[in-house]
């Protein structure tokens, strides 16, 4: 008789399946695949592989519509991370991933393991990580636990990144009440590998050893992927044991050991054990390779006594990898891992059965055909409802209650615009000695590639309030903003990773946000030649029925052939300040409207993608040609906020030219019109002429010098005053 | 000048250090793994770079101080060889008993990553020859445990014997408390051994040796060592 795993009590199995997050019809599908009642371990495997987090069952139909190809794309979505050709025989490997739910429950470890997980996604492909970035959304600081969450998340990101020795070079932060019960922690890693030395995850070679690497397996994080696939309720605190604990020291050793082994030709395939740990790594590697896999769990390095097969397969203990080795290379590989004091264990081998079989203590614990586990995975075309369009606001109909300069001072100290120094002062941004543009100094981080002149520019961007007001326009804007920030340092934007953070996809209005945001992103990606090469989806970001603002965070990567050509944003005395791009005075969804006029209203500013492309291509060419000394895009807060940010960079004042007629003054200075760059140059008239000759709107906006920001009519405010307002907010809130 | 950089598990600033040493001396330093028991023949300078050796899960540097290679480092120091410890390397030299005092958690109880200004308290050493006495320079710091501590007798002796290497100062070269972000005793950022052959400091001069990375403020230390 054929051996089968010990089935669950058929009467109890449906209830347990529900507890594990499987819908009744999904459980029925699992029963059909197996032809019998599953064992506990098998039910665990089905439930995590078919969780939203691992299967993308609600989002896949939409993700497929994103453009993913360009001549420089080596590997798009589907691998552990995206891979692009950046010249000089090099590839950049990058991805962004969320750790929202764990970071809410246990901020320090939730954020820390978010960083650790995304690092592994990148170095598992053969890259040395050269930079970390992040995209954070917090609730209002006076919301319950929120200061503790902010503090813990920042400490966790720093605690992990600083220790592994990868510089944290950039990021973004927003505050909004919609995140009070569900903050977002998205972490991005960028790495560099030789273009011809990329490691993939598809297993191959019947009989080849399956090797476990890294830290030992404990009981932490069991069913973390399932937790990430449900809404929060009042009992979320009880889910604390599903949060993993990070060990950045082990990760540092794992990076060095893996890169040392990768320099040999011993590895067939390798993947990190991320969400759903040993289950997802073994299922995905074997599934992609079209082979079977047999695991014998007795040899899995274990941190605790008496662990069951179910616990080992579902554990999300950190700093672990799974690898397929070529025959005869075990001893050599083991020696490298012993040198780095890491566990190395052969825990199974590849088979020709097309099944995953799991044995423990001589007992068959699971036996599942791999093909249907993937091909029969649930896929939902969930119903969508479009977000109603907001009216375009008439700026002239909105009174300015305080005047231009008082509004500027207030805005610069407001939560969404204040200095992030309190945060980045806790992140090591310089380790490895290649950071050309540091946090706060430029629109994108710039990190040189060791031993090369070449550098990568990196940024994370999204304006969730725009996406909420108009998901499609907001999706366009998020991608355009990333492209613009890379352009503003002189880089050629190449590709993006996306981190789609949304609410409960079973609600049509949420799924409508998702679908429209993807539509907008896709349009921008096509227009800007800026494909998506990797990404992550985080749904069910709701607490007690309240959804977050839809937040498709974009991580953009661009290249500079010579790091020395990059520019920052700080003004110096004796320069002309030139604005390139059209002035409309669009106040809808602006921070001025929210912070000064007290309204979150109106349609968000539209992005004209053709103008965006033409303006950016012109500005980049001028930067690379040496005509522009400093550059800053106009985004949150509008034109005057951008001028002030450039002025505060080195404490250099600026006197502005008279405002053009036809636009109310407050709309002119604080409207968040898109597709605009402020450029500091020694030759303002020549730059304006060149822009106009290229068919682009451009004006000489001001002249730098002195110690104040001065309007043409004589009103002025000192840079020191602006700086004080800008720098005080976060230290005051966080008590340091 | 032949330099050897020691690699402990968790060391992470060896690349920055190698770049700085090579830039000043024209010679690639050797990388020596902590399990080794001997330094490369002819080593003039041993460098313990920054990082989180053994994760700093015990006191920072406490485990590294007991690595096999440390016997060779002690012997090198006893022969009058040059030893530089930066950040985690400084912590390790203290834990190894090669320099006095201790490094506590920053007074802010937070990791501090920012540029500070250092004043050269003693020129005319193998580490500081290329600076004038009292010169100031920028150096990035990146540490959680950089709060230098010693009892008053030790501090008095360090000052009396002129063994303070660097102090945290403000833009007017004054050792104010505002300039002393991590709360170090008497603003001390770095110290020498009595024979001036061992130097430990918390900030990272090796991260400011290239105009492209923001300046060359840290280069004189490596030029001094290259000429020593």
PDB file of C-alpha atoms in Angstrom, chain B residues 46-224:
ATOM      1  CA  UNK B  46      47.734  46.997  12.066  1.00  0.00           C
ATOM      2  CA  UNK B  47      44.256  48.464  11.643  1.00  0.00           C
ATOM      3  CA  UNK B  48      41.180  47.315  13.529  1.00  0.00           C
ATOM      4  CA  UNK B  49      38.331  48.803  11.457  1.00  0.00           C
ATOM      5  CA  UNK B  50      34.744  49.637  12.319  1.00  0.00           C
ATOM      6  CA  UNK B  51      31.760  47.357  12.364  1.00  0.00           C
ATOM      7  CA  UNK B  52      29.811  45.208  14.768  1.00  0.00           C
ATOM      8  CA  UNK B  53      32.203  42.386  15.626  1.00  0.00           C
ATOM      9  CA  UNK B  54      30.214  39.437  16.910  1.00  0.00           C
ATOM     10  CA  UNK B  55      27.149  41.635  16.533  1.00  0.00           C
ATOM     11  CA  UNK B  56      28.207  43.664  19.594  1.00  0.00           C
ATOM     12  CA  UNK B  57      25.820  41.362  21.407  1.00  0.00           C
ATOM     13  CA  UNK B  58      28.167  41.338  24.376  1.00  0.00           C
ATOM     14  CA  UNK B  59      29.945  44.655  25.138  1.00  0.00           C
ATOM     15  CA  UNK B  60      31.192  46.198  21.889  1.00  0.00           C
ATOM     16  CA  UNK B  61      34.576  44.718  21.037  1.00  0.00           C
ATOM     17  CA  UNK B  62      34.610  42.311  23.999  1.00  0.00           C
ATOM     18  CA  UNK B  63      34.493  39.139  21.906  1.00  0.00           C
ATOM     19  CA  UNK B  64      36.851  40.397  19.193  1.00  0.00           C
ATOM     20  CA  UNK B  65      39.444  41.217  21.857  1.00  0.00           C
ATOM     21  CA  UNK B  66      39.743  37.467  22.443  1.00  0.00           C
ATOM     22  CA  UNK B  67      40.120  36.426  18.804  1.00  0.00           C
ATOM     23  CA  UNK B  68      43.141  34.303  17.894  1.00  0.00           C
ATOM     24  CA  UNK B  69      44.740  37.122  15.869  1.00  0.00           C
ATOM     25  CA  UNK B  70      44.787  39.441  18.880  1.00  0.00           C
ATOM     26  CA  UNK B  71      47.854  37.683  20.355  1.00  0.00           C
ATOM     27  CA  UNK B  72      49.774  38.673  17.239  1.00  0.00           C
ATOM     28  CA  UNK B  73      48.374  42.214  17.453  1.00  0.00           C
ATOM     29  CA  UNK B  74      49.566  42.489  21.071  1.00  0.00           C
ATOM     30  CA  UNK B  75      52.995  41.196  20.118  1.00  0.00           C
ATOM     31  CA  UNK B  76      53.140  43.706  17.250  1.00  0.00           C
ATOM     32  CA  UNK B  77      52.228  46.499  19.674  1.00  0.00           C
ATOM     33  CA  UNK B  78      54.793  45.294  22.219  1.00  0.00           C
ATOM     34  CA  UNK B  79      57.458  45.548  19.514  1.00  0.00           C
ATOM     35  CA  UNK B  80      56.463  49.159  18.990  1.00  0.00           C
ATOM     36  CA  UNK B  81      54.468  48.458  15.825  1.00  0.00           C
ATOM     37  CA  UNK B  82      51.725  50.912  14.860  1.00  0.00           C
ATOM     38  CA  UNK B  83      48.117  50.032  15.704  1.00  0.00           C
ATOM     39  CA  UNK B  84      45.051  52.050  14.684  1.00  0.00           C
ATOM     40  CA  UNK B  85      41.588  51.222  15.980  1.00  0.00           C
ATOM     41  CA  UNK B  86      38.573  53.082  14.599  1.00  0.00           C
ATOM     42  CA  UNK B  87      35.071  52.839  16.091  1.00  0.00           C
ATOM     43  CA  UNK B  88      34.564  49.123  16.786  1.00  0.00           C
ATOM     44  CA  UNK B  89      38.346  48.812  16.469  1.00  0.00           C
ATOM     45  CA  UNK B  90      38.795  51.420  19.240  1.00  0.00           C
ATOM     46  CA  UNK B  91      36.297  49.498  21.369  1.00  0.00           C
ATOM     47  CA  UNK B  92      38.263  46.310  20.730  1.00  0.00           C
ATOM     48  CA  UNK B  93      41.607  47.926  21.673  1.00  0.00           C
ATOM     49  CA  UNK B  94      40.066  49.039  24.954  1.00  0.00           C
ATOM     50  CA  UNK B  95      38.579  45.603  25.625  1.00  0.00           C
ATOM     51  CA  UNK B  96      41.988  44.099  24.832  1.00  0.00           C
ATOM     52  CA  UNK B  97      43.576  46.367  27.428  1.00  0.00           C
ATOM     53  CA  UNK B  98      45.766  48.102  24.863  1.00  0.00           C
ATOM     54  CA  UNK B  99      44.156  51.461  25.606  1.00  0.00           C
ATOM     55  CA  UNK B 100      42.545  52.632  28.861  1.00  0.00           C
ATOM     56  CA  UNK B 101      38.938  53.547  29.622  1.00  0.00           C
ATOM     57  CA  UNK B 102      35.639  52.306  28.282  1.00  0.00           C
ATOM     58  CA  UNK B 103      33.058  53.184  25.635  1.00  0.00           C
ATOM     59  CA  UNK B 104      29.516  53.465  26.938  1.00  0.00           C
ATOM     60  CA  UNK B 105      26.216  53.884  25.137  1.00  0.00           C
ATOM     61  CA  UNK B 106      25.876  57.330  23.601  1.00  0.00           C
ATOM     62  CA  UNK B 107      24.382  59.758  26.087  1.00  0.00           C
ATOM     63  CA  UNK B 108      21.442  60.205  23.691  1.00  0.00           C
ATOM     64  CA  UNK B 109      20.812  56.440  23.881  1.00  0.00           C
ATOM     65  CA  UNK B 110      20.581  56.495  20.099  1.00  0.00           C
ATOM     66  CA  UNK B 111      22.848  55.514  17.250  1.00  0.00           C
ATOM     67  CA  UNK B 112      24.501  58.718  16.000  1.00  0.00           C
ATOM     68  CA  UNK B 113      25.402  59.067  12.339  1.00  0.00           C
ATOM     69  CA  UNK B 114      26.556  62.573  11.438  1.00  0.00           C
ATOM     70  CA  UNK B 115      29.633  64.642  10.751  1.00  0.00           C
ATOM     71  CA  UNK B 116      31.431  65.965  13.794  1.00  0.00           C
ATOM     72  CA  UNK B 117      34.396  68.316  14.102  1.00  0.00           C
ATOM     73  CA  UNK B 118      37.574  66.993  15.675  1.00  0.00           C
ATOM     74  CA  UNK B 119      40.474  69.025  17.039  1.00  0.00           C
ATOM     75  CA  UNK B 120      43.975  67.586  16.827  1.00  0.00           C
ATOM     76  CA  UNK B 121      45.157  67.613  20.438  1.00  0.00           C
ATOM     77  CA  UNK B 122      48.624  66.287  19.692  1.00  0.00           C
ATOM     78  CA  UNK B 123      50.394  66.714  16.406  1.00  0.00           C
ATOM     79  CA  UNK B 124      53.790  65.202  15.781  1.00  0.00           C
ATOM     80  CA  UNK B 125      52.758  61.554  16.050  1.00  0.00           C
ATOM     81  CA  UNK B 126      52.720  58.819  13.421  1.00  0.00           C
ATOM     82  CA  UNK B 127      48.945  59.346  13.226  1.00  0.00           C
ATOM     83  CA  UNK B 128      48.819  63.145  13.269  1.00  0.00           C
ATOM     84  CA  UNK B 129      52.060  64.393  11.675  1.00  0.00           C
ATOM     85  CA  UNK B 130      50.236  65.868   8.703  1.00  0.00           C
ATOM     86  CA  UNK B 131      48.068  68.115  10.872  1.00  0.00           C
ATOM     87  CA  UNK B 132      49.089  71.242  12.761  1.00  0.00           C
ATOM     88  CA  UNK B 133      48.630  71.190  16.509  1.00  0.00           C
ATOM     89  CA  UNK B 134      45.080  72.407  17.205  1.00  0.00           C
ATOM     90  CA  UNK B 135      43.909  71.920  13.623  1.00  0.00           C
ATOM     91  CA  UNK B 136      40.258  70.995  13.217  1.00  0.00           C
ATOM     92  CA  UNK B 137      38.724  68.665  10.655  1.00  0.00           C
ATOM     93  CA  UNK B 138      35.383  67.082   9.855  1.00  0.00           C
ATOM     94  CA  UNK B 139      34.869  63.371  10.403  1.00  0.00           C
ATOM     95  CA  UNK B 140      31.735  61.271  10.115  1.00  0.00           C
ATOM     96  CA  UNK B 141      30.693  59.338  13.179  1.00  0.00           C
ATOM     97  CA  UNK B 142      28.471  56.279  13.125  1.00  0.00           C
ATOM     98  CA  UNK B 143      28.160  54.508  16.423  1.00  0.00           C
ATOM     99  CA  UNK B 144      25.878  53.542  19.268  1.00  0.00           C
ATOM    100  CA  UNK B 145      28.562  53.061  21.921  1.00  0.00           C
ATOM    101  CA  UNK B 146      30.989  55.955  21.552  1.00  0.00           C
ATOM    102  CA  UNK B 147      30.679  57.663  24.909  1.00  0.00           C
ATOM    103  CA  UNK B 148      34.274  57.597  26.177  1.00  0.00           C
ATOM    104  CA  UNK B 149      34.546  56.987  29.900  1.00  0.00           C
ATOM    105  CA  UNK B 150      37.410  56.668  32.360  1.00  0.00           C
ATOM    106  CA  UNK B 151      37.834  57.531  36.012  1.00  0.00           C
ATOM    107  CA  UNK B 152      39.193  60.971  36.850  1.00  0.00           C
ATOM    108  CA  UNK B 153      42.641  59.650  37.689  1.00  0.00           C
ATOM    109  CA  UNK B 154      42.923  58.027  34.258  1.00  0.00           C
ATOM    110  CA  UNK B 155      41.600  61.128  32.521  1.00  0.00           C
ATOM    111  CA  UNK B 156      44.035  63.315  34.448  1.00  0.00           C
ATOM    112  CA  UNK B 157      46.887  60.990  33.511  1.00  0.00           C
ATOM    113  CA  UNK B 158      45.872  60.977  29.822  1.00  0.00           C
ATOM    114  CA  UNK B 159      45.822  64.762  29.858  1.00  0.00           C
ATOM    115  CA  UNK B 160      48.965  65.034  31.959  1.00  0.00           C
ATOM    116  CA  UNK B 161      50.908  62.761  29.659  1.00  0.00           C
ATOM    117  CA  UNK B 162      49.486  64.484  26.599  1.00  0.00           C
ATOM    118  CA  UNK B 163      47.846  61.314  25.295  1.00  0.00           C
ATOM    119  CA  UNK B 164      44.549  62.794  24.094  1.00  0.00           C
ATOM    120  CA  UNK B 165      44.579  62.482  20.299  1.00  0.00           C
ATOM    121  CA  UNK B 166      41.319  64.181  19.293  1.00  0.00           C
ATOM    122  CA  UNK B 167      38.473  66.081  20.950  1.00  0.00           C
ATOM    123  CA  UNK B 168      34.957  66.873  19.739  1.00  0.00           C
ATOM    124  CA  UNK B 169      34.714  70.628  19.182  1.00  0.00           C
ATOM    125  CA  UNK B 170      32.287  73.157  17.707  1.00  0.00           C
ATOM    126  CA  UNK B 171      32.808  75.309  14.616  1.00  0.00           C
ATOM    127  CA  UNK B 172      34.891  77.702  16.730  1.00  0.00           C
ATOM    128  CA  UNK B 173      37.218  74.833  17.772  1.00  0.00           C
ATOM    129  CA  UNK B 174      35.815  74.869  21.319  1.00  0.00           C
ATOM    130  CA  UNK B 175      35.102  71.601  23.185  1.00  0.00           C
ATOM    131  CA  UNK B 176      31.528  72.524  24.092  1.00  0.00           C
ATOM    132  CA  UNK B 177      28.928  70.098  25.380  1.00  0.00           C
ATOM    133  CA  UNK B 178      26.805  70.757  22.278  1.00  0.00           C
ATOM    134  CA  UNK B 179      29.700  69.501  20.138  1.00  0.00           C
ATOM    135  CA  UNK B 180      30.017  66.405  22.317  1.00  0.00           C
ATOM    136  CA  UNK B 181      27.068  64.486  20.887  1.00  0.00           C
ATOM    137  CA  UNK B 182      27.816  61.101  22.428  1.00  0.00           C
ATOM    138  CA  UNK B 183      28.617  62.538  25.865  1.00  0.00           C
ATOM    139  CA  UNK B 184      32.289  61.518  26.043  1.00  0.00           C
ATOM    140  CA  UNK B 185      34.307  62.441  29.134  1.00  0.00           C
ATOM    141  CA  UNK B 186      36.126  65.737  28.540  1.00  0.00           C
ATOM    142  CA  UNK B 187      35.011  65.616  24.846  1.00  0.00           C
ATOM    143  CA  UNK B 188      37.527  62.864  24.143  1.00  0.00           C
ATOM    144  CA  UNK B 189      37.163  61.338  20.660  1.00  0.00           C
ATOM    145  CA  UNK B 190      40.498  59.509  20.485  1.00  0.00           C
ATOM    146  CA  UNK B 191      43.543  58.642  22.567  1.00  0.00           C
ATOM    147  CA  UNK B 192      47.125  57.378  22.260  1.00  0.00           C
ATOM    148  CA  UNK B 193      49.073  54.730  24.126  1.00  0.00           C
ATOM    149  CA  UNK B 194      51.974  56.098  26.213  1.00  0.00           C
ATOM    150  CA  UNK B 195      54.479  55.213  23.479  1.00  0.00           C
ATOM    151  CA  UNK B 196      52.256  56.963  20.884  1.00  0.00           C
ATOM    152  CA  UNK B 197      52.273  53.823  18.739  1.00  0.00           C
ATOM    153  CA  UNK B 198      48.612  52.895  19.345  1.00  0.00           C
ATOM    154  CA  UNK B 199      45.749  55.230  18.504  1.00  0.00           C
ATOM    155  CA  UNK B 200      42.034  54.627  18.970  1.00  0.00           C
ATOM    156  CA  UNK B 201      39.198  56.939  17.939  1.00  0.00           C
ATOM    157  CA  UNK B 202      35.457  56.715  17.404  1.00  0.00           C
ATOM    158  CA  UNK B 203      34.820  58.841  14.248  1.00  0.00           C
ATOM    159  CA  UNK B 204      35.736  57.685  10.760  1.00  0.00           C
ATOM    160  CA  UNK B 205      38.450  59.746   9.029  1.00  0.00           C
ATOM    161  CA  UNK B 206      38.596  56.943   6.433  1.00  0.00           C
ATOM    162  CA  UNK B 207      35.172  58.045   5.140  1.00  0.00           C
ATOM    163  CA  UNK B 208      36.400  61.518   4.134  1.00  0.00           C
ATOM    164  CA  UNK B 209      39.341  60.921   1.811  1.00  0.00           C
ATOM    165  CA  UNK B 210      37.762  61.762  -1.554  1.00  0.00           C
ATOM    166  CA  UNK B 211      36.373  65.126  -2.721  1.00  0.00           C
ATOM    167  CA  UNK B 212      33.578  63.252  -4.457  1.00  0.00           C
ATOM    168  CA  UNK B 213      32.410  61.805  -1.126  1.00  0.00           C
ATOM    169  CA  UNK B 214      32.277  65.215   0.522  1.00  0.00           C
ATOM    170  CA  UNK B 215      35.871  66.108   1.272  1.00  0.00           C
ATOM    171  CA  UNK B 216      39.394  65.013   2.164  1.00  0.00           C
ATOM    172  CA  UNK B 217      39.383  66.052   5.812  1.00  0.00           C
ATOM    173  CA  UNK B 218      40.417  62.596   6.975  1.00  0.00           C
ATOM    174  CA  UNK B 219      43.264  62.123   4.528  1.00  0.00           C
ATOM    175  CA  UNK B 220      46.060  63.658   6.689  1.00  0.00           C
ATOM    176  CA  UNK B 221      45.798  60.747   9.124  1.00  0.00           C
ATOM    177  CA  UNK B 222      46.557  58.245   6.372  1.00  0.00           C
ATOM    178  CA  UNK B 223      49.236  60.452   4.823  1.00  0.00           C
ATOM    179  CA  UNK B 224      50.841  60.658   8.244  1.00  0.00           C
TER     180      UNK B 224
END
